[in-house]
Amino acid sequence: MARAAKKPAVRPAATRRARDPERTRTSILDAATREFARHGLGGARVDRIAERAGANKRMLYYYFGDKDTLFRAVLEHVYGRIRAAEQQLRLLDVPPAEGVRRLVEFTWQYYLAHPEFITLLNSENLHRARHLRRSRHIGAMNSPLIATLSEILERGAAAGAFRRGVDPLQLYVSIAALAYFFLSNNQTLSAVFGRDLATPAARAERLAHMIDVVLGYLAAAPGRPRLTGARAGRYLD
């Protein structure tokens, strides 16, 4: 009597993923984030992403279309994570100076905990931000942060604690830059100046410096000149 042919085994994990599209998409994004952060857009391989996600290339292309679209989705993914984490800070529930301090500390700690964020931004800058320019979501993700910072600055100025006329976007760029440059260039800075800037002590010193710089700039000071508009232009000639 002929034996009935055995049915191919179905992997439980694969079955669960097929039944949970959001979980599958998240797994692919997480795997792609690691791949792009390590190898950049050019060096990343779709087959490695699919294998790490426990999916297959066909499924990856089904969700994201091609590698460039996947890279854009990864950028939106990491931006979404940092913006969501910032919302948990409840910056408007504390005095203005404390709100700014929290934002500076958070930005520094987040970059330390998520070096892939810096690496991915470096990669996108090499491509002249062409993926982010095509994103339909990135603007909406980032606008609430600037609106929150604007309100913090207005409250601080009204209370006499902050100087007036500070652009919230410029301030946030400065906060991010103070952390970003130090960390993205840590190895070269350490080599050039002969000082290990990756030690816990060096990092603690850097954070304290960042807080002093930002809050010192914001502090109200009678008679301080405001370099805005046409007056600021004189310093750019």
N, CA, C and O of each residue as an XYZ file, in Angstrom:
948
protein
N       0.843     -1.186      0.000
C       0.000      0.000      0.000
C       0.881      1.240      0.000
O       1.765      1.389      0.844
N       0.632      2.117     -0.944
C       1.475      3.308     -1.088
C       1.216      4.280      0.045
O       0.078      4.517      0.448
N       2.299      4.827      0.540
C       2.170      5.817      1.589
C       1.704      7.157      1.015
O       2.077      7.569     -0.083
N       0.874      7.804      1.817
C       0.433      9.136      1.394
C       1.597     10.094      1.504
O       2.376     10.049      2.456
N       1.703     10.962      0.513
C       2.794     11.934      0.510
C       2.664     12.872      1.706
O       1.572     13.336      2.033
N       3.804     13.142      2.355
C       3.788     14.037      3.495
C       3.625     15.488      3.037
O       4.220     15.912      2.046
N       2.826     16.220      3.764
C       2.674     17.641      3.461
C       3.895     18.389      3.986
O       4.404     18.073      5.062
N       4.358     19.366      3.242
C       5.515     20.140      3.722
C       5.195     20.837      5.028
O       4.105     21.377      5.217
N       6.154     20.815      5.913
C       5.959     21.452      7.217
C       5.855     22.961      7.049
O       6.559     23.566      6.241
N       4.984     23.537      7.810
C       4.811     24.989      7.798
C       5.405     25.536      9.075
O       5.026     25.124     10.172
N       6.338     26.465      8.936
C       6.967     27.038     10.125
C       5.968     27.899     10.873
O       5.373     28.803     10.288
N       5.773     27.634     12.162
C       4.809     28.416     12.946
C       5.092     29.909     12.896
O       4.165     30.712     12.790
N       6.388     30.296     12.974
C       6.721     31.726     12.976
C       6.309     32.368     11.667
O       5.767     33.473     11.656
N       6.566     31.679     10.562
C       6.201     32.230      9.261
C       4.692     32.371      9.143
O       4.191     33.347      8.586
N       3.964     31.376      9.678
C       2.507     31.429      9.629
C       1.977     32.612     10.433
O       1.064     33.316      9.999
N       2.566     32.821     11.617
C       2.124     33.956     12.447
C       2.377     35.275     11.744
O       1.540     36.177     11.775
N       3.549     35.384     11.101
C       3.862     36.635     10.412
C       2.911     36.877      9.261
O       2.482     38.007      9.029
N       2.571     35.797      8.524
C       1.666     35.953      7.393
C       0.295     36.424      7.848
O      -0.413     37.102      7.104
N      -0.079     36.064      9.075
C      -1.386     36.444      9.585
C      -1.358     37.789     10.315
O      -2.400     38.285     10.741
N      -0.169     38.377     10.460
C      -0.034     39.635     11.187
C       0.793     40.598     10.344
O       1.997     40.731     10.562
N       0.159     41.271      9.382
C       0.898     42.152      8.469
C       1.690     43.238      9.174
O       2.808     43.548      8.761
N       1.129     43.833     10.245
C       1.831     44.906     10.937
C       3.099     44.393     11.611
O       4.129     45.067     11.624
N       3.005     43.200     12.166
C       4.187     42.602     12.793
C       5.246     42.299     11.738
O       6.436     42.514     11.970
N       4.820     41.803     10.588
C       5.758     41.516      9.507
C       6.445     42.789      9.045
O       7.661     42.813      8.855
N       5.673     43.835      8.869
C       6.218     45.119      8.407
C       7.229     45.665      9.426
O       8.293     46.156      9.050
N       6.892     45.576     10.704
C       7.789     46.067     11.742
C       9.078     45.250     11.783
O      10.160     45.810     11.958
N       8.972     43.943     11.626
C      10.155     43.083     11.628
C      11.079     43.440     10.470
O      12.299     43.478     10.629
N      10.492     43.700      9.306
C      11.298     44.085      8.143
C      11.963     45.432      8.381
O      13.137     45.608      8.056
N      11.224     46.390      8.945
C      11.787     47.717      9.213
C      12.935     47.641     10.217
O      13.962     48.297     10.040
N      12.763     46.844     11.264
C      13.824     46.707     12.263
C      15.077     46.080     11.649
O      16.195     46.525     11.907
N      14.875     45.041     10.834
C      16.012     44.393     10.180
C      16.670     45.339      9.184
O      17.896     45.386      9.083
N      15.860     46.090      8.451
C      16.403     47.032      7.474
C      17.151     48.167      8.160
O      18.161     48.647      7.645
N      16.665     48.595      9.309
C      17.349     49.658     10.052
C      18.765     49.231     10.400
O      19.707     50.004     10.226
N      18.920     48.021     10.885
C      20.256     47.522     11.230
C      21.130     47.373      9.984
O      22.315     47.706     10.007
N      20.549     46.878      8.917
C      21.319     46.659      7.685
C      21.784     47.983      7.076
O      22.953     48.124      6.718
N      20.875     48.949      6.959
C      21.247     50.238      6.376
C      22.219     50.997      7.271
O      23.120     51.674      6.776
N      22.041     50.887      8.586
C      22.942     51.576      9.505
C      24.358     51.008      9.414
O      25.338     51.736      9.570
N      24.455     49.724      9.165
C      25.778     49.087      9.109
C      26.442     49.238      7.747
O      27.654     49.441      7.672
N      25.663     49.141      6.666
C      26.253     49.082      5.327
C      25.919     50.285      4.448
O      26.457     50.404      3.347
N      25.046     51.175      4.908
C      24.635     52.278      4.052
C      23.665     51.810      2.991
O      23.417     50.613      2.849
N      23.113     52.758      2.243
C      22.147     52.391      1.206
C      22.783     51.533      0.125
O      22.201     50.534     -0.298
N      23.980     51.917     -0.329
C      24.621     51.188     -1.415
C      25.046     49.784     -1.036
O      24.930     48.858     -1.839
N      25.539     49.620      0.190
C      26.050     48.320      0.599
C      25.015     47.384      1.189
O      25.284     46.195      1.361
N      23.843     47.895      1.500
C      22.790     47.057      2.091
C      22.284     46.038      1.083
O      22.237     46.314     -0.116
N      21.904     44.852      1.571
C      21.412     43.790      0.705
C      20.023     43.357      1.167
O      19.794     43.080      2.344
N      19.116     43.310      0.212
C      17.730     42.960      0.509
C      17.620     41.535      1.031
O      16.799     41.256      1.904
N      18.443     40.630      0.500
C      18.352     39.241      0.971
C      18.755     39.117      2.434
O      18.180     38.314      3.168
N      19.747     39.912      2.867
C      20.129     39.873      4.276
C      19.019     40.441      5.165
O      18.768     39.940      6.261
N      18.361     41.490      4.674
C      17.255     42.081      5.426
C      16.128     41.065      5.580
O      15.589     40.886      6.672
N      15.783     40.412      4.491
C      14.696     39.432      4.530
C      15.026     38.278      5.464
O      14.175     37.825      6.229
N      16.262     37.806      5.398
C      16.656     36.691      6.262
C      16.602     37.088      7.731
O      16.114     36.330      8.569
N      17.101     38.266      8.035
C      17.109     38.721      9.426
C      15.693     38.946      9.940
O      15.420     38.751     11.125
N      14.794     39.355      9.051
C      13.406     39.593      9.446
C      12.601     38.306      9.507
O      11.458     38.312      9.963
N      13.185     37.200      9.053
C      12.455     35.943      9.023
C      11.368     35.947      7.965
O      10.355     35.260      8.096
N      11.585     36.725      6.917
C      10.604     36.835      5.835
C      11.267     36.339      4.553
O      12.249     35.598      4.608
N      10.748     36.737      3.425
C      11.385     36.428      2.155
C      11.359     37.687      1.285
O      10.627     38.634      1.571
N      12.156     37.684      0.233
C      12.282     38.888     -0.592
C      10.954     39.267     -1.236
O      10.644     40.448     -1.394
N      10.179     38.265     -1.603
C       8.891     38.569     -2.227
C       7.996     39.344     -1.269
O       7.317     40.292     -1.661
N       8.006     38.924     -0.004
C       7.192     39.613      0.994
C       7.716     41.033      1.231
O       6.936     41.969      1.403
N       9.028     41.180      1.239
C       9.628     42.498      1.440
C       9.228     43.445      0.319
O       8.853     44.592      0.564
N       9.311     42.957     -0.908
C       8.933     43.805     -2.046
C       7.434     44.095     -2.044
O       7.001     45.150     -2.507
N       6.656     43.168     -1.528
C       5.212     43.380     -1.449
C       4.892     44.576     -0.553
O       4.033     45.396     -0.875
N       5.596     44.661      0.578
C       5.326     45.734      1.530
C       5.983     47.055      1.146
O       5.427     48.120      1.410
N       7.161     46.999      0.526
C       7.932     48.233      0.351
C       8.319     48.551     -1.096
O       8.825     49.641     -1.360
N       8.103     47.661     -2.007
C       8.339     47.979     -3.409
C       9.762     47.778     -3.866
O      10.017     46.887     -4.676
N      10.706     48.575     -3.376
C      12.103     48.430     -3.764
C      12.994     48.925     -2.625
O      12.505     49.375     -1.589
N      14.301     48.834     -2.833
C      15.228     49.156     -1.747
C      15.179     50.637     -1.373
O      15.269     50.981     -0.195
N      15.038     51.504     -2.360
C      14.970     52.936     -2.063
C      13.730     53.282     -1.245
O      13.795     54.089     -0.317
N      12.614     52.675     -1.591
C      11.390     52.915     -0.837
C      11.518     52.373      0.575
O      11.017     52.978      1.523
N      12.185     51.238      0.719
C      12.421     50.671      2.039
C      13.319     51.587      2.864
O      13.087     51.771      4.059
N      14.332     52.156      2.241
C      15.219     53.076      2.957
C      14.449     54.310      3.431
O      14.660     54.786      4.546
N      13.577     54.815      2.599
C      12.748     55.960      3.015
C      11.851     55.567      4.181
O      11.668     56.348      5.115
N      11.296     54.375      4.133
C      10.451     53.902      5.230
C      11.248     53.768      6.520
O      10.733     54.048      7.603
N      12.503     53.342      6.409
C      13.361     53.232      7.589
C      13.613     54.617      8.184
O      13.557     54.784      9.402
N      13.885     55.595      7.349
C      14.108     56.960      7.837
C      12.857     57.480      8.548
O      12.954     58.086      9.615
N      11.699     57.246      7.964
C      10.448     57.660      8.610
C      10.257     56.911      9.928
O       9.754     57.464     10.906
N      10.662     55.662      9.936
C      10.532     54.809     11.119
C      11.375     55.352     12.278
O      10.888     55.464     13.403
N      12.643     55.691     11.998
C      13.520     56.153     13.085
C      13.143     57.563     13.530
O      13.255     57.891     14.711
N      12.700     58.392     12.600
C      12.232     59.719     12.994
C      10.967     59.602     13.848
O      10.800     60.323     14.832
N      10.094     58.698     13.466
C       8.875     58.499     14.243
C       9.171     58.066     15.664
O       8.487     58.481     16.600
N      10.192     57.229     15.831
C      10.546     56.755     17.163
C      11.083     57.876     18.054
O      10.699     57.976     19.219
N      11.959     58.710     17.520
C      12.516     59.762     18.361
C      11.466     60.813     18.685
O      11.441     61.346     19.794
N      10.601     61.112     17.726
C       9.550     62.093     18.003
C       8.553     61.546     19.026
O       8.079     62.293     19.882
N       8.232     60.262     18.950
C       7.315     59.655     19.925
C       7.934     59.667     21.320
O       7.244     59.919     22.307
N       9.229     59.396     21.398
C       9.910     59.410     22.689
C       9.941     60.824     23.263
O       9.797     61.008     24.471
N      10.128     61.817     22.406
C      10.130     63.206     22.874
C       8.788     63.610     23.472
O       8.731     64.382     24.429
N       7.717     63.086     22.903
C       6.397     63.430     23.426
C       6.205     62.935     24.853
O       5.413     63.501     25.606
N       6.921     61.890     25.224
C       6.810     61.363     26.586
C       7.490     62.266     27.620
O       7.310     62.076     28.823
N       8.265     63.240     27.159
C       8.962     64.138     28.078
C       8.020     65.120     28.756
O       8.335     65.654     29.820
N       6.855     65.360     28.139
C       5.864     66.296     28.691
C       6.525     67.645     28.998
O       6.479     68.136     30.126
N       7.130     68.215     27.983
C       7.930     69.422     28.148
C       7.111     70.634     28.579
O       7.650     71.563     29.180
N       5.821     70.630     28.278
C       4.985     71.771     28.636
C       4.447     71.669     30.068
O       3.775     72.584     30.544
N       4.734     70.582     30.741
C       4.244     70.396     32.110
C       5.233     70.875     33.167
O       4.971     70.757     34.364
N       6.368     71.415     32.729
C       7.400     71.869     33.655
C       7.784     73.300     33.299
O       7.463     73.762     32.204
N       8.464     74.018     34.199
C       8.913     75.374     33.883
C       9.760     75.396     32.607
O      10.395     74.392     32.282
N       9.783     76.509     31.883
C      10.485     76.572     30.589
C      11.939     76.123     30.637
O      12.377     75.358     29.777
N      12.697     76.590     31.633
C      14.108     76.206     31.700
C      14.267     74.698     31.897
O      15.161     74.082     31.316
N      13.398     74.109     32.717
C      13.455     72.671     32.921
C      13.055     71.927     31.649
O      13.610     70.871     31.345
N      12.095     72.475     30.906
C      11.704     71.852     29.648
C      12.851     71.815     28.656
O      13.075     70.795     28.004
N      13.584     72.921     28.537
C      14.736     72.960     27.631
C      15.820     72.010     28.114
O      16.428     71.296     27.315
N      16.064     72.000     29.419
C      17.067     71.087     29.971
C      16.710     69.636     29.650
O      17.575     68.851     29.259
N      15.447     69.288     29.814
C      15.014     67.922     29.514
C      15.245     67.582     28.045
O      15.664     66.473     27.713
N      14.968     68.540     27.174
C      15.137     68.281     25.744
C      16.607     68.075     25.395
O      16.940     67.185     24.613
N      17.485     68.891     25.970
C      18.918     68.740     25.720
C      19.397     67.380     26.224
O      20.093     66.661     25.507
N      19.028     67.031     27.447
C      19.444     65.749     28.018
C      18.895     64.581     27.208
O      19.602     63.609     26.944
N      17.624     64.686     26.816
C      17.019     63.607     26.049
C      17.730     63.421     24.714
O      18.054     62.298     24.328
N      17.973     64.525     24.010
C      18.620     64.442     22.700
C      19.971     63.757     22.812
O      20.301     62.887     22.006
N      20.750     64.147     23.807
C      22.058     63.547     24.024
C      21.944     62.058     24.333
O      22.631     61.239     23.723
N      21.083     61.712     25.273
C      20.943     60.313     25.672
C      20.368     59.457     24.537
O      20.749     58.298     24.378
N      19.465     60.023     23.760
C      18.875     59.248     22.667
C      19.926     58.946     21.601
O      19.995     57.826     21.094
N      20.740     59.935     21.264
C      21.788     59.699     20.271
C      22.781     58.652     20.759
O      23.264     57.832     19.977
N      23.084     58.682     22.054
C      23.988     57.675     22.606
C      23.377     56.274     22.529
O      24.058     55.308     22.184
N      22.094     56.179     22.853
C      21.424     54.879     22.881
C      21.085     54.366     21.489
O      20.891     53.165     21.299
N      21.014     55.266     20.518
C      20.614     54.879     19.155
C      21.612     55.418     18.131
O      21.279     56.303     17.343
N      22.828     54.889     18.141
C      23.827     55.370     17.175
C      23.398     55.169     15.731
O      23.886     55.857     14.834
N      22.480     54.222     15.499
C      21.998     54.001     14.130
C      21.276     55.231     13.584
O      21.246     55.443     12.372
N      20.702     56.032     14.458
C      20.010     57.236     14.013
C      20.999     58.191     13.341
O      20.722     58.726     12.268
N      22.140     58.396     13.972
C      23.167     59.262     13.408
C      23.706     58.682     12.111
O      23.883     59.403     11.129
N      23.967     57.386     12.105
C      24.519     56.739     10.908
C      23.565     56.842      9.728
O      23.988     57.113      8.604
N      22.287     56.629      9.979
C      21.305     56.710      8.896
C      21.191     58.128      8.356
O      21.052     58.321      7.148
N      21.248     59.121      9.237
C      21.193     60.507      8.769
C      22.437     60.851      7.961
O      22.347     61.563      6.960
N      23.596     60.355      8.383
C      24.810     60.569      7.602
C      24.651     59.996      6.199
O      25.033     60.628      5.214
N      24.094     58.816      6.118
C      23.890     58.167      4.823
C      22.922     58.960      3.951
O      23.157     59.136      2.756
N      21.838     59.436      4.549
C      20.856     60.198      3.776
C      21.421     61.536      3.313
O      21.081     62.015      2.231
N      22.267     62.130      4.116
C      22.900     63.377      3.688
C      23.818     63.161      2.494
O      23.938     64.034      1.635
N      24.467     62.002      2.436
C      25.290     61.680      1.269
C      24.447     61.627      0.004
O      24.940     61.892     -1.092
N      23.179     61.284      0.163
C      22.257     61.216     -0.974
C      21.423     62.492     -1.095
O      20.389     62.513     -1.763
N      21.898     63.569     -0.429
C      21.283     64.893     -0.534
C      19.807     64.877     -0.136
O      18.994     65.620     -0.686
N      19.479     64.017      0.830
C      18.130     63.927      1.417
C      17.051     63.640      0.377
O      15.908     64.065      0.540
N      17.398     62.936     -0.672
C      16.409     62.704     -1.736
C      15.258     61.821     -1.264
O      14.143     61.941     -1.772
N      15.512     60.937     -0.301
C      14.441     60.068      0.191
C      13.489     60.831      1.099
O      12.271     60.681      0.999
N      14.046     61.648      1.983
C      13.196     62.433      2.884
C      12.388     63.471      2.115
O      11.260     63.787      2.494
N      12.956     64.001      1.044
C      12.220     64.992      0.238
C      10.984     64.370     -0.406
O      10.019     65.069     -0.714
N      11.019     63.070     -0.606
C       9.879     62.385     -1.220
C       8.880     61.874     -0.190
O       7.825     61.351     -0.548
N       9.212     62.024      1.088
C       8.336     61.518      2.143
C       7.105     62.404      2.297
O       7.203     63.631      2.282
N       5.960     61.776      2.444
C       4.708     62.511      2.678
C       4.419     62.655      4.164
O       3.433     63.284      4.545
N       5.274     62.076      5.009
C       4.981     62.038      6.441
C       5.986     62.793      7.304
O       5.664     63.168      8.432
N       7.187     63.022      6.803
C       8.261     63.506      7.660
C       7.969     64.899      8.223
O       8.317     65.192      9.366
N       7.331     65.755      7.423
C       7.029     67.100      7.905
C       6.065     67.086      9.083
O       6.261     67.801     10.066
N       5.028     66.270      8.978
C       4.038     66.184     10.052
C       4.635     65.589     11.322
O       4.180     65.899     12.423
N       5.648     64.741     11.179
C       6.290     64.157     12.354
C       7.063     65.194     13.150
O       7.072     65.157     14.381
N       7.708     66.112     12.458
C       8.636     67.026     13.101
C       8.026     68.365     13.507
O       8.554     69.033     14.396
N       6.940     68.763     12.881
C       6.324     70.053     13.194
C       5.881     70.183     14.648
O       6.096     71.243     15.237
N       5.270     69.157     15.265
C       4.834     69.306     16.662
C       5.965     69.647     17.619
O       5.750     70.393     18.574
N       7.160     69.122     17.392
C       8.285     69.426     18.271
C       8.618     70.912     18.215
O       8.838     71.536     19.253
N       8.657     71.483     17.018
C       8.983     72.898     16.880
C       7.882     73.753     17.501
O       8.162     74.793     18.097
N       6.636     73.319     17.361
C       5.520     74.057     17.977
C       5.634     74.030     19.494
O       5.397     75.040     20.156
N       5.995     72.880     20.042
C       6.171     72.765     21.491
C       7.315     73.656     21.969
O       7.182     74.357     22.972
N       8.421     73.627     21.260
C       9.565     74.441     21.641
C       9.229     75.928     21.535
O       9.680     76.731     22.351
N       8.442     76.285     20.535
C       8.015     77.673     20.393
C       7.213     78.128     21.604
O       7.406     79.238     22.100
N       6.315     77.273     22.080
C       5.516     77.622     23.255
C       6.390     77.736     24.503
O       6.176     78.620     25.332
N       7.362     76.854     24.637
C       8.280     76.927     25.772
C       9.025     78.261     25.764
O       9.170     78.906     26.803
N       9.492     78.666     24.595
C      10.233     79.923     24.482
C       9.336     81.118     24.796
O       9.767     82.069     25.449
N       8.095     81.068     24.333
C       7.166     82.165     24.615
C       6.886     82.269     26.109
O       6.853     83.365     26.668
N       6.687     81.131     26.747
C       6.435     81.133     28.192
C       7.648     81.659     28.955
O       7.506     82.446     29.892
N       8.822     81.230     28.558
C      10.031     81.675     29.226
C      10.263     83.162     29.070
O      10.688     83.835     30.009
N       9.980     83.682     27.867
C      10.143     85.114     27.631
C       9.110     85.913     28.423
O       9.430     86.963     28.981
N       7.869     85.416     28.473
C       6.820     86.112     29.217
C       7.132     86.162     30.709
O       6.759     87.117     31.391
N       7.809     85.143     31.214
C       8.163     85.094     32.635
C       9.438     85.868     32.937
O       9.826     85.998     34.098
N      10.094     86.383     31.897
C      11.327     87.127     32.094
C      12.557     86.256     32.265
O      13.629     86.746     32.621
N      12.402     84.951     32.009
C      13.527     84.028     32.175
C      14.344     83.873     30.902
O      15.551     83.637     30.967
N      13.701     84.002     29.741
C      14.367     83.825     28.454
C      14.403     85.140     27.694
O      13.545     86.002     27.878
N      15.385     85.279     26.855
C      15.443     86.398     25.919
C      14.335     86.238     24.891
O      13.844     85.132     24.666
N      13.953     87.314     24.284
C      12.916     87.270     23.253
C      13.548     87.138     21.867
O      14.730     87.419     21.670
N      12.726     86.703     20.921
C      13.159     86.646     19.533
C      13.941     85.414     19.136
O      14.566     85.403     18.075
N      13.925     84.376     19.955
C      14.650     83.150     19.613
C      13.815     82.316     18.655
O      12.641     82.052     18.914
N      14.412     81.907     17.563
C      13.741     81.061     16.572
C      13.770     79.619     17.082
O      14.854     79.074     17.289
N      12.612     78.983     17.290
C      12.601     77.614     17.835
C      13.288     76.602     16.932
O      13.907     75.656     17.419
N      13.186     76.792     15.625
C      13.856     75.865     14.716
C      15.369     75.997     14.845
O      16.077     74.993     14.926
N      15.865     77.237     14.865
C      17.297     77.432     15.019
C      17.789     76.860     16.336
O      18.864     76.264     16.401
N      16.999     77.042     17.380
C      17.406     76.511     18.688
C      17.487     74.998     18.654
O      18.447     74.420     19.163
N      16.486     74.342     18.056
C      16.527     72.885     18.030
C      17.697     72.381     17.185
O      18.354     71.405     17.548
N      17.956     73.049     16.058
C      19.094     72.651     15.236
C      20.388     72.754     16.044
O      21.262     71.895     15.933
N      20.508     73.804     16.856
C      21.706     73.966     17.678
C      21.812     72.870     18.734
O      22.894     72.331     18.969
N      20.697     72.543     19.365
C      20.705     71.466     20.371
C      21.135     70.148     19.730
O      21.994     69.440     20.256
N      20.529     69.833     18.593
C      20.865     68.586     17.904
C      22.323     68.593     17.455
O      23.014     67.579     17.554
N      22.789     69.746     16.960
C      24.156     69.833     16.445
C      25.188     69.656     17.552
O      26.223     69.023     17.343
N      24.907     70.213     18.728
C      25.848     70.084     19.840
C      26.091     68.623     20.199
O      27.202     68.247     20.571
N      25.057     67.809     20.089
C      25.197     66.379     20.373
C      25.701     65.615     19.152
O      26.597     64.776     19.252
N      25.121     65.915     18.018
C      25.391     65.167     16.785
C      26.860     65.259     16.372
O      27.492     64.243     16.085
N      27.398     66.474     16.344
C      28.774     66.642     15.874
C      29.751     65.933     16.803
O      30.669     65.254     16.343
N      29.557     66.088     18.092
C      30.460     65.478     19.063
C      30.479     63.961     18.914
O      31.543     63.345     18.966
N      29.311     63.360     18.730
C      29.232     61.904     18.658
C      29.620     61.359     17.283
O      30.297     60.335     17.195
N      29.201     62.025     16.220
C      29.510     61.514     14.887
C      30.992     61.686     14.540
O      31.508     60.984     13.671
N      31.675     62.613     15.212
C      33.094     62.862     14.962
C      33.959     62.503     16.175
O      35.076     63.002     16.315
N      33.442     61.643     17.041
C      34.113     61.355     18.294
C      35.509     60.780     18.099
O      36.442     61.153     18.811
N      35.653     59.887     17.150
C      36.949     59.246     16.944
C      37.986     60.243     16.432
O      39.113     60.276     16.926
N      37.612     61.049     15.451
C      38.567     62.015     14.911
C      38.899     63.101     15.928
O      40.054     63.512     16.044
N      37.894     63.567     16.663
C      38.158     64.577     17.687
C      39.103     64.038     18.747
O      40.009     64.742     19.192
N      38.895     62.787     19.154
C      39.762     62.169     20.160
C      41.192     62.063     19.651
O      42.142     62.323     20.389
N      41.342     61.674     18.370
C      42.677     61.517     17.797
C      43.377     62.864     17.632
O      44.559     62.992     17.950
N      42.662     63.855     17.140
C      43.253     65.163     16.873
C      43.702     65.863     18.156
O      44.769     66.476     18.200
N      42.871     65.764     19.201
C      43.181     66.486     20.431
C      43.836     65.618     21.506
O      44.114     66.081     22.612
N      44.079     64.342     21.158
C      44.781     63.473     22.085
C      44.063     63.260     23.401
O      44.678     63.205     24.466
N      42.757     63.142     23.306
C      41.945     62.990     24.518
C      40.783     62.056     24.207
O      40.072     62.239     23.219
N      40.600     61.068     25.050
C      39.524     60.101     24.821
C      38.193     60.736     25.177
O      37.871     60.903     26.353
N      37.425     61.088     24.165
C      36.151     61.764     24.366
C      34.975     60.793     24.422
O      33.816     61.206     24.384
N      35.284     59.499     24.514
C      34.220     58.498     24.610
C      34.067     57.941     26.019
O      33.222     57.076     26.248
N      34.862     58.416     26.959
C      34.767     57.915     28.328
C      33.500     58.457     28.997
O      32.983     59.496     28.585
N      32.995     57.765     30.021
C      31.825     58.283     30.746
C      32.047     59.693     31.277
O      31.133     60.517     31.241
N      33.240     59.978     31.766
C      33.529     61.311     32.298
C      33.467     62.366     31.198
O      32.930     63.455     31.401
N      34.024     62.034     30.026
C      34.011     62.982     28.913
C      32.591     63.233     28.420
O      32.237     64.352     28.049
N      31.796     62.189     28.422
C      30.410     62.349     27.978
C      29.593     63.165     28.979
O      28.763     63.985     28.587
N      29.828     62.938     30.263
C      29.125     63.714     31.287
C      29.520     65.185     31.195
O      28.682     66.075     31.351
N      30.797     65.428     30.942
C      31.277     66.803     30.802
C      30.642     67.468     29.580
O      30.278     68.644     29.614
N      30.518     66.700     28.513
C      29.920     67.257     27.296
C      28.462     67.641     27.527
O      28.031     68.717     27.114
N      27.704     66.770     28.185
C      26.297     67.064     28.441
C      26.158     68.309     29.313
O      25.315     69.164     29.043
N      26.971     68.412     30.348
C      26.911     69.596     31.208
C      27.225     70.852     30.410
O      26.594     71.891     30.606
N      28.194     70.759     29.513
C      28.549     71.901     28.666
C      27.393     72.284     27.753
O      27.084     73.466     27.601
N      26.757     71.297     27.150
C      25.626     71.568     26.261
C      24.509     72.302     26.997
O      23.956     73.273     26.480
N      24.182     71.846     28.184
C      23.114     72.472     28.970
C      23.488     73.918     29.305
O      22.660     74.823     29.198
N      24.743     74.123     29.710
C      25.188     75.480     30.040
C      25.132     76.393     28.818
O      24.708     77.545     28.915
N      25.559     75.880     27.678
C      25.567     76.685     26.450
C      24.145     77.094     26.066
O      23.885     78.266     25.795
N      23.233     76.133     26.044
C      21.869     76.411     25.592
C      21.137     77.324     26.576
O      20.547     78.324     26.168
N      21.169     76.991     27.858
C      20.464     77.817     28.837
C      21.134     79.175     29.005
O      20.465     80.171     29.279
N      22.441     79.214     28.842
C      23.140     80.493     28.907
C      22.735     81.409     27.758
O      22.574     82.615     27.940
N      22.575     80.830     26.585
C      22.132     81.611     25.432
C      20.708     82.125     25.623
O      20.398     83.258     25.255
N      19.851     81.298     26.192
C      18.445     81.670     26.342
C      18.211     82.672     27.466
O      17.221     83.403     27.444
N      19.099     82.715     28.434
C      18.873     83.540     29.615
C      18.663     85.005     29.243
O      19.406     85.563     28.435
N      17.651     85.616     29.836
C      17.377     87.023     29.591
C      18.514     87.859     30.165
O      18.951     87.642     31.296
N      18.983     88.811     29.376
C      20.056     89.697     29.830
C      19.773     91.092     29.311
O      19.867     91.320     28.105
N      19.431     92.031     30.174
C      19.134     93.398     29.740
C      20.285     93.998     28.937
O      21.451     93.923     29.325
N      19.917     94.596     27.805
C      20.920     95.256     26.990
C      21.632     94.350     26.012
O      22.462     94.824     25.235
N      21.332     93.050     26.023
C      21.989     92.139     25.077
C      21.499     92.431     23.663
O      20.289     92.487     23.445
N      22.390     92.619     22.698
C      21.954     92.900     21.320
C      21.292     91.680     20.696
O      21.712     90.546     20.923
N      20.266     91.927     19.916
C      19.570     90.845     19.211
C      19.982     90.877     17.758
O      19.702     91.846     17.052
N      20.643     89.831     17.304
C      21.127     89.769     15.932
C      20.064     89.118     15.056
O      20.159     87.941     14.709
N      19.056     89.901     14.709
C      17.978     89.372     13.878
C      17.789     90.288     12.682
O      18.174     91.456     12.714
N      17.187     89.743     11.620
C      16.831     90.538     10.458
C      18.037     91.177      9.802
O      19.079     90.541      9.645
N      17.891     92.467      9.410
C      18.935     93.164      8.675
C      20.201     93.317      9.517
O      21.311     93.278      8.987
N      20.031     93.491     10.842
C      21.192     93.650     11.704
C      22.055     92.399     11.692
O      23.283     92.480     11.690
N      21.403     91.241     11.684
C      22.171     89.993     11.664
C      22.930     89.875     10.357
O      24.028     89.319     10.322
N      22.350     90.396      9.274
C      22.994     90.289      7.971
C      24.343     90.952      7.923
O      25.194     90.548      7.132
N      24.570     91.964      8.748
C      25.867     92.643      8.737
C      26.983     91.719      9.165
O      28.139     91.930      8.798
N      26.657     90.704      9.931
C      27.667     89.794     10.436
C      27.895     88.616      9.477
O      28.720     87.737      9.726
N      27.144     88.632      8.388
C      27.271     87.531      7.421
C      28.002     87.966      6.160
O      28.252     87.147      5.276
N      28.346     89.245      6.068
C      29.025     89.751      4.869
C      30.460     89.247      4.794
O      31.180     89.574      3.851
